[in-house]
Coordinates of C-alpha atoms in Angstrom, one line a residue:
X27 CA -79.7 -79.9 25.9
X28 CA -76.2 -78.8 26.7
X29 CA -75.8 -77.4 23.2
X30 CA -79.1 -75.6 23.4
X31 CA -78.0 -74.0 26.8
X32 CA -74.8 -72.8 25.1
X33 CA -76.8 -71.2 22.2
X34 CA -79.1 -69.2 24.5
X35 CA -76.6 -66.7 25.8
X36 CA -75.4 -66.0 22.2
X37 CA -79.0 -65.5 21.0
X38 CA -79.8 -63.3 24.0
X39 CA -76.7 -61.2 23.2
X40 CA -77.7 -60.8 19.6
X41 CA -81.2 -59.8 20.6
X42 CA -79.9 -57.3 23.0
X43 CA -77.5 -55.8 20.4
X44 CA -80.3 -55.7 17.8
X45 CA -82.6 -53.9 20.4
X46 CA -79.9 -51.4 21.1
X47 CA -79.4 -50.7 17.4
X48 CA -83.2 -50.2 17.0
X49 CA -83.3 -47.8 19.9
X50 CA -81.6 -45.1 17.8
X51 CA -83.4 -43.5 14.8
X52 CA -82.1 -44.9 11.5
X53 CA -80.6 -41.6 10.4
X54 CA -78.2 -41.8 13.3
X55 CA -76.6 -45.0 12.0
X56 CA -76.5 -43.5 8.4
X57 CA -74.6 -40.5 9.8
X58 CA -72.2 -42.7 11.7
X59 CA -71.5 -44.8 8.6
X60 CA -70.9 -41.6 6.6
X61 CA -68.4 -40.4 9.2
X62 CA -66.6 -43.7 9.2
X63 CA -66.0 -43.7 5.4
X64 CA -65.1 -40.0 5.2
X65 CA -62.7 -40.3 8.1
X66 CA -61.1 -43.5 6.6
X67 CA -60.2 -41.6 3.4
X68 CA -58.8 -38.7 5.4
X69 CA -56.8 -40.7 7.8
X70 CA -55.2 -42.8 5.1
X71 CA -53.3 -39.6 4.0
X72 CA -53.5 -36.7 6.5
X73 CA -51.2 -38.3 9.1
X74 CA -48.5 -38.7 6.4
X75 CA -49.0 -35.3 4.9
X76 CA -46.1 -33.8 6.9
X77 CA -43.8 -36.6 5.7
X78 CA -45.1 -36.2 2.1
X79 CA -44.3 -32.5 2.2
X80 CA -41.0 -32.9 4.0
X81 CA -39.9 -35.5 1.4
X82 CA -40.9 -33.0 -1.3
X83 CA -38.4 -30.5 0.1
X84 CA -40.7 -28.3 2.2
X85 CA -38.8 -26.9 5.3
X86 CA -40.1 -27.5 8.9
X87 CA -41.1 -23.9 9.4
X88 CA -42.9 -23.6 6.1
X89 CA -44.5 -27.0 6.7
X90 CA -46.0 -25.8 9.9
X91 CA -47.5 -22.8 8.1
X92 CA -49.0 -25.1 5.4
X93 CA -50.4 -27.4 8.1
X94 CA -51.9 -24.4 9.8
X95 CA -54.0 -23.5 6.7
X96 CA -56.7 -26.2 7.3
X97 CA -57.6 -25.0 10.8
X98 CA -57.5 -21.4 9.5
X99 CA -60.3 -22.4 7.1
X100 CA -62.2 -23.8 10.1
X101 CA -61.8 -20.4 11.9
X102 CA -62.8 -18.3 8.9
X103 CA -65.8 -20.3 7.8
X104 CA -66.8 -22.3 10.9
X105 CA -69.5 -20.0 12.1
X106 CA -70.7 -19.5 8.6
X107 CA -70.9 -23.3 8.1
X108 CA -73.0 -23.7 11.2
X109 CA -75.2 -20.7 10.3
X110 CA -75.8 -22.2 6.8
X111 CA -76.7 -25.6 8.4
X112 CA -79.4 -23.9 10.4
X113 CA -80.7 -22.0 7.3
X114 CA -80.1 -24.3 4.3
X115 CA -80.3 -27.5 6.2
X116 CA -77.8 -30.1 7.4
X117 CA -77.5 -32.1 4.2
X118 CA -76.4 -29.3 1.7
X119 CA -73.7 -28.2 4.1
X120 CA -72.4 -31.7 4.8
X121 CA -72.3 -32.5 1.1
X122 CA -70.5 -29.2 0.3
X123 CA -67.9 -29.9 3.0
X124 CA -66.9 -33.4 1.9
X125 CA -66.9 -32.6 -1.8
X126 CA -64.6 -29.6 -1.4
X127 CA -62.3 -31.7 0.8
X128 CA -62.4 -34.6 -1.6
X129 CA -61.4 -32.4 -4.6
X130 CA -58.5 -30.9 -2.6
X131 CA -57.1 -34.4 -2.0
X132 CA -57.0 -34.9 -5.7
X133 CA -55.1 -31.7 -5.9
X134 CA -52.4 -32.9 -3.4
X135 CA -51.6 -35.8 -5.7
X136 CA -50.4 -33.4 -8.4
X137 CA -49.3 -30.3 -6.5
X138 CA -45.6 -30.9 -6.1
X139 CA -43.5 -29.0 -3.5
X140 CA -45.0 -25.5 -4.1
X141 CA -45.9 -24.3 -0.5
X142 CA -48.5 -21.7 -1.7
X143 CA -50.4 -24.4 -3.6
X144 CA -50.1 -26.9 -0.8
X145 CA -51.4 -24.3 1.7
X146 CA -54.4 -23.5 -0.5
X147 CA -55.2 -27.2 -0.9
X148 CA -54.9 -27.8 2.8
X149 CA -57.1 -24.7 3.4
X150 CA -59.8 -26.3 1.2
X151 CA -59.2 -29.7 2.9
X152 CA -60.2 -28.0 6.1
X153 CA -63.7 -27.6 4.8
X154 CA -64.5 -31.1 6.0
X155 CA -64.2 -29.9 9.6
X156 CA -65.7 -26.5 8.8
X157 CA -68.9 -27.7 7.1
X158 CA -69.3 -31.4 7.5
X159 CA -68.5 -31.9 11.2
X160 CA -70.7 -29.1 12.7
X161 CA -73.6 -30.0 10.5
X162 CA -73.3 -33.7 11.3
X163 CA -73.1 -33.0 15.1
X164 CA -76.1 -30.8 14.8
X165 CA -78.0 -33.5 12.8
X166 CA -77.2 -36.1 15.5
X167 CA -78.6 -33.7 18.1
X168 CA -81.7 -33.1 16.0
X169 CA -82.5 -36.8 15.7
X170 CA -81.8 -37.9 19.3
X171 CA -83.6 -37.0 22.6
X172 CA -81.4 -35.3 25.1
X173 CA -80.8 -38.4 27.2
X174 CA -79.4 -40.4 24.2
X175 CA -77.2 -37.7 22.6
X176 CA -74.1 -38.6 24.5
X177 CA -74.4 -42.2 23.2
X178 CA -75.1 -41.0 19.7
X179 CA -72.0 -38.8 19.7
X180 CA -70.0 -41.7 21.2
X181 CA -71.1 -43.9 18.3
X182 CA -70.0 -41.3 15.9
X183 CA -66.6 -40.9 17.6
X184 CA -66.2 -44.7 17.6
X185 CA -66.7 -44.8 13.9
X186 CA -64.2 -41.9 13.5
X187 CA -61.6 -43.6 15.7
X188 CA -62.0 -46.9 14.0
X189 CA -61.1 -45.1 10.8
X190 CA -58.3 -43.3 12.8
X191 CA -56.8 -46.7 13.6
X192 CA -57.3 -48.5 10.4
X193 CA -56.7 -45.6 7.9
X194 CA -53.1 -45.1 8.8
X195 CA -52.3 -48.8 8.7
X196 CA -53.6 -48.9 5.1
X197 CA -51.9 -45.5 4.5
X198 CA -48.4 -46.8 5.5
X199 CA -48.4 -49.3 2.7
X200 CA -49.7 -46.8 0.2
X201 CA -47.3 -44.1 1.4
X202 CA -44.3 -46.4 0.9
X203 CA -45.3 -47.3 -2.6
X204 CA -47.2 -44.2 -4.0
X205 CA -48.3 -41.2 -1.9
X206 CA -50.3 -39.9 -4.8
X207 CA -52.5 -43.0 -4.9
X208 CA -53.4 -42.4 -1.3
X209 CA -54.6 -38.9 -2.0
X210 CA -56.7 -40.3 -5.0
X211 CA -58.3 -43.0 -2.9
X212 CA -59.0 -40.6 0.0
X213 CA -60.6 -38.0 -2.4
X214 CA -62.8 -40.7 -4.0
X215 CA -64.1 -41.8 -0.6
X216 CA -65.0 -38.2 0.3
X217 CA -66.9 -37.8 -2.9
X218 CA -68.7 -41.1 -2.3
X219 CA -69.8 -39.9 1.1
X220 CA -71.3 -36.8 -0.5
X221 CA -73.4 -38.9 -2.9
X222 CA -74.5 -41.2 0.0
X223 CA -75.6 -38.2 2.1
X224 CA -77.6 -36.8 -0.9
X225 CA -79.4 -40.1 -1.4
X226 CA -79.8 -41.7 2.0
X227 CA -79.9 -39.2 4.8
X228 CA -83.0 -37.2 5.7
X229 CA -82.9 -33.5 6.5
X230 CA -83.3 -32.6 10.2
X231 CA -82.6 -28.8 10.7
X232 CA -85.5 -27.4 12.7
X233 CA -86.0 -24.4 10.4
X234 CA -86.2 -26.7 7.3
X235 CA -88.2 -29.4 9.1
X236 CA -90.8 -26.8 10.3
X237 CA -91.4 -25.7 6.7
X238 CA -92.1 -29.4 5.8
X239 CA -94.3 -29.8 9.0
X240 CA -92.3 -32.7 10.2
X241 CA -91.8 -33.2 14.0
X242 CA -88.5 -34.2 15.5
X243 CA -87.8 -35.2 19.1
X244 CA -85.5 -32.3 19.8
X245 CA -86.9 -29.4 17.8
X246 CA -88.8 -28.1 20.8
X247 CA -90.9 -25.7 18.7
X248 CA -87.9 -23.4 18.5
X249 CA -87.6 -23.2 14.7
X250 CA -86.7 -19.6 13.9
X251 CA -84.7 -16.9 15.7
X252 CA -84.1 -13.4 14.3
X253 CA -80.5 -13.0 13.0
X254 CA -79.5 -10.0 15.1
X255 CA -80.8 -11.5 18.4
X256 CA -79.3 -14.9 17.6
X257 CA -75.8 -13.5 17.1
X258 CA -76.1 -11.2 20.1
X259 CA -77.0 -14.1 22.3
X260 CA -74.0 -16.1 21.0
X261 CA -71.5 -13.3 21.4
X262 CA -72.6 -12.5 25.0
X263 CA -72.4 -16.2 26.1
X264 CA -69.3 -15.9 28.3
X265 CA -69.4 -19.6 29.4
X266 CA -69.4 -20.8 25.8
X267 CA -66.3 -18.6 25.0
X268 CA -64.4 -19.9 28.1
X269 CA -65.2 -23.4 27.0
X270 CA -64.1 -22.6 23.4
X271 CA -60.8 -21.2 24.7
X272 CA -60.2 -24.4 26.5
X273 CA -61.0 -26.5 23.5
X274 CA -58.7 -24.2 21.4
X275 CA -55.7 -25.2 23.6
X276 CA -56.7 -28.9 23.6
X277 CA -57.1 -29.1 19.8
X278 CA -53.8 -27.3 19.3
X279 CA -52.0 -29.9 21.4
X280 CA -53.9 -32.9 20.1
X281 CA -53.3 -32.1 16.4
X282 CA -49.6 -32.5 16.9
X283 CA -50.2 -36.3 17.0
X284 CA -51.1 -36.2 13.3
X285 CA -48.7 -33.5 12.2
X286 CA -45.4 -33.6 14.1
X287 CA -45.4 -36.9 15.9
X288 CA -44.4 -38.9 12.8
X289 CA -41.6 -36.4 12.2
X290 CA -40.5 -36.6 15.8
X291 CA -40.4 -40.4 15.5
X292 CA -38.4 -40.3 12.3
X293 CA -35.8 -37.9 13.7
X294 CA -35.5 -40.1 16.9
X295 CA -34.8 -43.2 14.8
X296 CA -38.2 -44.8 15.7
X297 CA -39.6 -46.8 12.7
X298 CA -42.7 -45.5 11.0
X299 CA -44.6 -48.7 11.7
X300 CA -44.4 -47.7 15.4
X301 CA -46.4 -44.6 14.6
X302 CA -49.1 -46.7 13.0
X303 CA -49.1 -48.8 16.1
X304 CA -49.5 -45.8 18.3
X305 CA -52.5 -44.6 16.3
X306 CA -53.9 -48.1 16.3
X307 CA -53.7 -48.1 20.1
X308 CA -55.6 -44.8 20.2
X309 CA -58.3 -46.3 17.9
X310 CA -58.5 -49.5 20.0
X311 CA -59.2 -47.5 23.2
X312 CA -61.7 -45.2 21.6
X313 CA -63.6 -47.9 19.8
X314 CA -63.9 -50.2 22.8
X315 CA -64.1 -47.7 25.7
X316 CA -65.9 -44.7 24.2
X317 CA -69.4 -46.1 24.4
X318 CA -69.1 -47.5 28.0
X319 CA -67.7 -44.2 29.2
X320 CA -70.4 -42.2 27.4
X321 CA -73.2 -44.4 28.8
X322 CA -71.9 -44.1 32.4
X323 CA -71.4 -40.3 32.0
X324 CA -74.4 -39.5 29.9
X325 CA -76.0 -37.3 32.7
X326 CA -72.9 -36.8 34.9
X327 CA -71.5 -33.3 35.7
X328 CA -69.4 -32.0 32.8
X329 CA -66.8 -29.9 34.6
X330 CA -64.9 -32.6 36.5
X331 CA -64.5 -35.1 33.7
X332 CA -63.8 -32.4 31.0
X333 CA -61.1 -30.8 33.2
X334 CA -59.4 -33.7 35.0
X335 CA -59.3 -36.0 32.0
X336 CA -56.6 -33.7 30.6
X337 CA -54.2 -34.8 33.3
X338 CA -53.9 -38.0 31.3
X339 CA -53.2 -35.9 28.2
X340 CA -50.3 -34.3 30.0
X341 CA -48.9 -37.7 30.9
X342 CA -49.3 -39.0 27.4
X343 CA -47.6 -36.1 25.7
X344 CA -44.8 -36.2 28.3
X345 CA -44.3 -39.8 27.2
X346 CA -44.0 -38.8 23.6
X347 CA -41.4 -36.2 24.6
X348 CA -39.1 -38.5 26.5
X349 CA -39.8 -42.2 25.7
X350 CA -38.2 -44.0 22.7
X351 CA -39.4 -47.6 23.1
X352 CA -42.3 -48.4 20.7
X353 CA -44.0 -50.4 23.4
X354 CA -43.7 -47.6 26.0
X355 CA -44.9 -45.1 23.4
X356 CA -47.9 -47.2 22.8
X357 CA -48.4 -47.2 26.5
X358 CA -48.2 -43.4 26.6
X359 CA -50.9 -43.3 23.9
X360 CA -53.1 -45.7 25.9
X361 CA -53.0 -43.3 28.8
X362 CA -53.7 -40.3 26.6
X363 CA -56.6 -42.2 24.8
X364 CA -58.2 -43.0 28.2
X365 CA -58.2 -39.3 28.9
X366 CA -59.7 -38.7 25.5
X367 CA -62.7 -41.0 25.9
X368 CA -63.2 -39.9 29.5
X369 CA -63.3 -36.2 28.4
X370 CA -65.1 -36.6 25.2
X371 CA -68.0 -38.5 26.9
X372 CA -69.0 -35.1 28.5
X373 CA -67.5 -32.6 26.1
X374 CA -69.9 -33.7 23.3
X375 CA -72.8 -32.9 25.6
X376 CA -71.8 -29.3 26.3
X377 CA -73.1 -27.5 23.2
X378 CA -76.3 -29.6 22.8
X379 CA -77.2 -29.0 26.4
X380 CA -76.1 -25.4 26.4
X381 CA -77.6 -24.2 23.1
X382 CA -81.2 -23.7 22.1
X383 CA -82.2 -26.1 19.2
X384 CA -82.8 -23.2 16.7
X385 CA -79.2 -22.0 17.4
X386 CA -77.6 -25.5 17.5
X387 CA -75.9 -25.2 14.1
X388 CA -74.6 -21.7 14.8
X389 CA -73.1 -22.9 18.1
X390 CA -71.6 -25.9 16.5
X391 CA -70.2 -23.8 13.7
X392 CA -68.9 -21.1 16.0
X393 CA -67.2 -23.7 18.2
X394 CA -64.9 -24.2 15.2
X395 CA -63.1 -21.0 16.5
X396 CA -61.3 -23.6 18.6
X397 CA -59.4 -24.5 15.5
X398 CA -57.4 -21.4 16.1
X399 CA -55.3 -23.7 18.4
X400 CA -54.4 -25.9 15.4
X401 CA -53.7 -22.9 13.2
X402 CA -51.3 -21.3 15.7
X403 CA -49.8 -24.3 17.3
X404 CA -48.8 -26.1 14.1
X405 CA -46.6 -23.2 12.8
X406 CA -45.2 -22.7 16.3
X407 CA -44.3 -26.4 16.5
X408 CA -42.5 -26.3 13.2
X409 CA -40.2 -23.5 14.3
X410 CA -39.8 -24.9 17.8
X411 CA -38.9 -28.3 16.4
X412 CA -36.4 -26.7 14.0
X413 CA -34.8 -24.8 16.9
X414 CA -35.0 -27.3 19.9
X415 CA -36.0 -30.7 18.6
X416 CA -39.2 -32.8 18.7
X417 CA -39.2 -33.4 22.5
X418 CA -39.8 -29.6 23.0
X419 CA -42.9 -29.8 20.9
X420 CA -44.5 -32.4 23.0
X421 CA -43.5 -30.7 26.3
X422 CA -45.4 -27.7 24.9
X423 CA -48.4 -30.0 24.1
X424 CA -48.4 -31.2 27.7
X425 CA -48.5 -27.5 28.9
X426 CA -51.3 -26.6 26.5
X427 CA -53.3 -29.6 27.7
X428 CA -53.1 -28.6 31.3
X429 CA -54.1 -25.0 30.6
X430 CA -57.0 -26.1 28.4
X431 CA -58.2 -28.6 30.9
X432 CA -58.3 -25.9 33.6
X433 CA -60.5 -23.7 31.3
X434 CA -62.9 -26.6 30.5
X435 CA -63.2 -27.3 34.2
X436 CA -64.2 -23.7 35.0
X437 CA -66.7 -23.4 32.2
X438 CA -68.1 -26.9 32.7
X439 CA -68.6 -26.4 36.4
X440 CA -70.5 -23.2 35.8
X441 CA -72.7 -25.0 33.3
X442 CA -73.3 -27.8 35.8
X443 CA -74.4 -25.3 38.4
X444 CA -76.9 -23.7 36.0
X445 CA -78.3 -27.2 35.1
X446 CA -78.8 -28.1 38.8
X447 CA -80.6 -24.8 39.5

C-alpha cells in the first residue's frame, strides 16, 4: 500500500505533463525541436567566432566590423523575409534561412583570416535570423490561439536557451582541438533542420492556408491585404517603431555577451571555461524560469515588465564590467537572465497582439530592423575596447539597456491602454 501511494504522485505528474504537451498543436513541438537543433549548431561556434578570428590575426576594430555583417543582413533582408513568409508560406522561408546559414558555416572552416570573406560569410550566416526566426515566430502564432501564444513562444525560447547553454560547453572542447570541426558540425545541423522542416512541419501562413481551404485557430479570416495598404499601415505604426527602437538598443547590448564578453574575459585573465559557465547559467535560468514567468504574465500588461526588467540587464552588465571572480560573474549573469525571462515573457506577445494575422509575417520580418543595434554596437565595441578596454564596453551595454527599457516601457504602456479600451 505504501509503495502504491508513492507511485500515485509520480503517475499524476506524468499524466499532467502529457496533458500539457497535448494541449498544444503538434506543429508547435516540431518547430520547438527544429529551433533547438538549429540553435545547438550555431551556439557551438558563434560565441567563439570572435576568438577564432582574433587568433587568425584579425584586429579588434576589423573584428567588430566583421561581426556587424550578420545583423546588417537582418536589417537589409528582415522585412523581405517576413513579407515572403506571408506570400510564399512559412516553410520555404524557414528552409532557405537555415540552409544559407549552414552553408556559410562550412565556409568559415576554410576561409582563413581574410576579413572581406569572413564578413561575407557572417552576412550569410545572418540569414538564420533574417528568414528562419521571423517565419518560425509567425508560424507559432498561426498555430496557437492568442491565450497560448506566450507559452508557445516561451517553449521555443526554452529550447533556444537549452542550446545556448549546452552548445558552448560542447564548443569549448571542439574549439580547443579543432575550430574548423565545430563549423562543419554546426553547418551540418543547420542543413538537417532544413530537411526536417521540409518533411515534417505543415504550412500555416494564412494566405497559403486559405488557398488550401484549411482553417487555423488564429487566421481570423484575414488572409489577404493589398501590398500598398499593408506597407502603409506598417510604416505609419508609430507605437511599433518606438518598440523596435527599444529592441534595437537591447539587442545591441545583449549581443555583446556572444561577441566581446569572451575577449573581455581573456584579456582580464579569466579562464575560457568561466565563459562557458556564465552561458550555462543563462541557459539554466531561461530553461527553468521562462515557462513559469510566461504563464504568470501571459495576459499581464506589457509595458511594466518589458521596461523595468531591463534594470536587471543594467545590473548584470555592470557586473561584467567590474567583477573578476568566476562565481560573481555567474551571479551577474543570473541577475541579467532573470531580467531576460521576465521581459521576454511579454515582449514575445507584443507583435502577435499588435499585428493583424495577415500582416504577421511582415511585422515579424520588419521587427528585424532592431538588428541595427547589433550592426552598430559590435563595430563600436571593437574600437571602444581597443581604446579603453573591455570594461568600457559593458558600461556602454548597461547604458544601452536602460535607454532601451525606457522606450519599451513607453510603447508597451501605450499598447496596454489600447488593449484595455
